[in-house]
Structure formats: structure tokens, C-alpha cells
């Protein structure tokens, strides 16, 4: 049976998602978890985001907190994957929040949460 969640976090890599899931409840209060969700999904890599598309539909997701690695701003391949995902998500009617953090706070969302910080979450569409 597929878990149903309206709000999920999407990141790169299963290990990052596992760590981030464990740390989320330590860094977010109950209201924040209700607002943004408490479930992470992972792509096998930034360029393989299409692999999660059937899962998003089966879970009946409506809102995605997109937490790709911090290098999206400096790596053109990651930026292109981000743009491609955003185009798809917009066309499919998902609400997307961009999840970002400072360059000194780690490469992945797991790194950020492990040091006890929370990301900036910005609604995109």
C-alpha cells in the first residue's frame, strides 16, 4: 500500500533523505511539520528526477519542497535539472517551494539539518 501525503520534500540520494527525515522533527516544530510535511522522497540523482514521478502521483502529492543540493547555483547540470523539474511540476499543477540554505551550511539538506539549522523555504508557484 502506498503512503498518501499531500506535502513532501524532494532531495537527491536515498541516504540524504533518510538522514533528513530523522533530523526534520528535531529542527522543525509541530506547526512547521504540518505546514511543510514530514516525508522525504529521493531521486537517485539530480538528473534522474523523473524516477519519482509515478510515486508522486500514487502518493497524491500536491506540494513539493524542492531541496536539491546546494550546488544548483554553481553547477550548470544541476541547474538544468532543477529548471526541467520546475517546468514539469508547474505543468502538472504542483505547488512548489524552493528550499535553500547558505553555502557554508553544507551541500545537502541533510548537512544543514545535522548542524541544527533550518532552511529558507520560498514559495515558487
Coordinates of C-alpha atoms in Angstrom, one line a residue:
X1 CA 0.0 0.0 0.0
X2 CA 1.3 3.4 -1.0
X3 CA 1.7 6.1 1.7
X4 CA -0.6 9.1 0.9
X5 CA 1.0 12.5 1.6
X6 CA -0.1 15.9 0.2
X7 CA 3.2 17.6 1.1
X8 CA 6.6 16.1 0.6
X9 CA 10.3 17.1 0.5
X10 CA 12.3 16.0 -2.6
X11 CA 16.1 15.7 -2.5
X12 CA 18.9 13.8 -4.2
X13 CA 20.0 10.5 -2.8
X14 CA 18.4 7.9 -0.5
X15 CA 20.9 8.3 2.3
X16 CA 20.4 12.1 2.4
X17 CA 16.6 11.6 2.5
X18 CA 16.9 9.1 5.4
X19 CA 19.1 11.4 7.4
X20 CA 17.0 14.4 6.7
X21 CA 13.8 12.5 7.7
X22 CA 15.4 11.7 11.0
X23 CA 16.6 15.2 11.6
X24 CA 13.4 17.1 10.4
X25 CA 11.5 16.6 13.7
X26 CA 14.4 17.9 15.7
X27 CA 14.7 21.1 13.7
X28 CA 11.0 21.8 13.0
X29 CA 8.2 22.3 15.4
X30 CA 4.8 20.6 15.0
X31 CA 3.3 23.6 13.2
X32 CA 6.1 23.7 10.7
X33 CA 5.9 20.0 10.1
X34 CA 2.1 20.4 9.4
X35 CA 2.8 23.3 7.1
X36 CA 5.6 21.7 5.1
X37 CA 5.2 17.9 5.7
X38 CA 7.4 15.3 7.2
X39 CA 8.1 12.9 4.4
X40 CA 11.2 12.9 2.2
X41 CA 11.4 11.3 -1.3
X42 CA 14.8 10.9 -3.0
X43 CA 15.8 10.9 -6.6
X44 CA 18.7 8.6 -7.5
X45 CA 20.5 11.7 -8.7
X46 CA 19.5 15.2 -9.7
X47 CA 19.3 14.2 -13.4
X48 CA 17.1 11.3 -12.6
X49 CA 14.2 13.2 -11.0
X50 CA 11.8 11.5 -13.5
X51 CA 12.1 8.3 -11.4
X52 CA 9.9 9.7 -8.6
X53 CA 7.1 10.9 -10.9
X54 CA 5.0 7.8 -10.6
X55 CA 5.4 7.8 -6.8
X56 CA 4.3 11.5 -6.6
X57 CA 1.1 10.6 -8.4
X58 CA 0.5 7.4 -6.3
X59 CA 1.0 9.3 -3.1
X60 CA -1.4 12.0 -4.3
X61 CA 1.2 14.8 -3.6
X62 CA 0.1 18.3 -4.1
X63 CA 3.0 20.3 -2.7
X64 CA 6.7 19.7 -3.1
X65 CA 9.5 21.2 -1.0
X66 CA 12.4 21.0 -3.5
X67 CA 15.6 20.5 -1.7
X68 CA 18.2 19.7 -4.3
X69 CA 21.8 20.0 -3.3
X70 CA 23.2 23.5 -2.7
X71 CA 25.4 23.3 -5.8
X72 CA 22.4 24.0 -8.1
X73 CA 23.6 27.7 -8.1
X74 CA 27.1 26.8 -9.4
X75 CA 26.7 23.6 -11.3
X76 CA 25.0 24.1 -14.7
X77 CA 23.9 20.4 -14.9
X78 CA 22.1 20.7 -11.5
X79 CA 20.6 24.0 -12.6
X80 CA 19.3 22.5 -15.8
X81 CA 17.8 19.5 -13.9
X82 CA 16.2 22.0 -11.5
X83 CA 14.7 24.0 -14.4
X84 CA 13.4 20.8 -16.1
X85 CA 11.8 19.7 -12.9
X86 CA 10.2 23.1 -12.3
X87 CA 8.7 23.1 -15.8
X88 CA 7.3 19.6 -15.3
X89 CA 5.9 20.5 -11.8
X90 CA 4.3 23.7 -13.0
X91 CA 2.7 22.0 -16.0
X92 CA 1.3 19.2 -13.7
X93 CA -0.2 21.7 -11.2
X94 CA 2.1 21.0 -8.2
X95 CA 2.7 23.8 -5.7
X96 CA 6.5 24.0 -5.3
X97 CA 8.5 25.6 -2.5
X98 CA 12.3 26.2 -3.2
X99 CA 14.4 25.1 -0.2
X100 CA 17.7 26.9 0.2
X101 CA 20.5 27.5 2.7
X102 CA 23.8 29.2 3.0
X103 CA 26.8 27.9 1.2
X104 CA 28.7 27.4 4.5
X105 CA 25.9 25.2 5.9
X106 CA 26.5 22.1 3.8
X107 CA 26.0 20.7 0.4
X108 CA 22.7 18.8 1.1
X109 CA 19.6 19.3 3.2
X110 CA 20.9 16.5 5.5
X111 CA 24.1 18.5 6.2
X112 CA 22.0 21.6 7.1
X113 CA 19.7 19.7 9.4
X114 CA 22.6 17.8 11.1
X115 CA 24.1 21.1 12.3
X116 CA 20.8 22.1 13.8
X117 CA 19.7 24.7 11.2
X118 CA 16.6 25.1 9.2
X119 CA 16.4 26.1 5.5
X120 CA 14.7 29.1 3.9
X121 CA 11.5 27.9 2.2
X122 CA 10.3 30.1 -0.6
X123 CA 7.0 29.5 -2.5
X124 CA 7.7 29.4 -6.2
X125 CA 4.2 28.6 -7.7

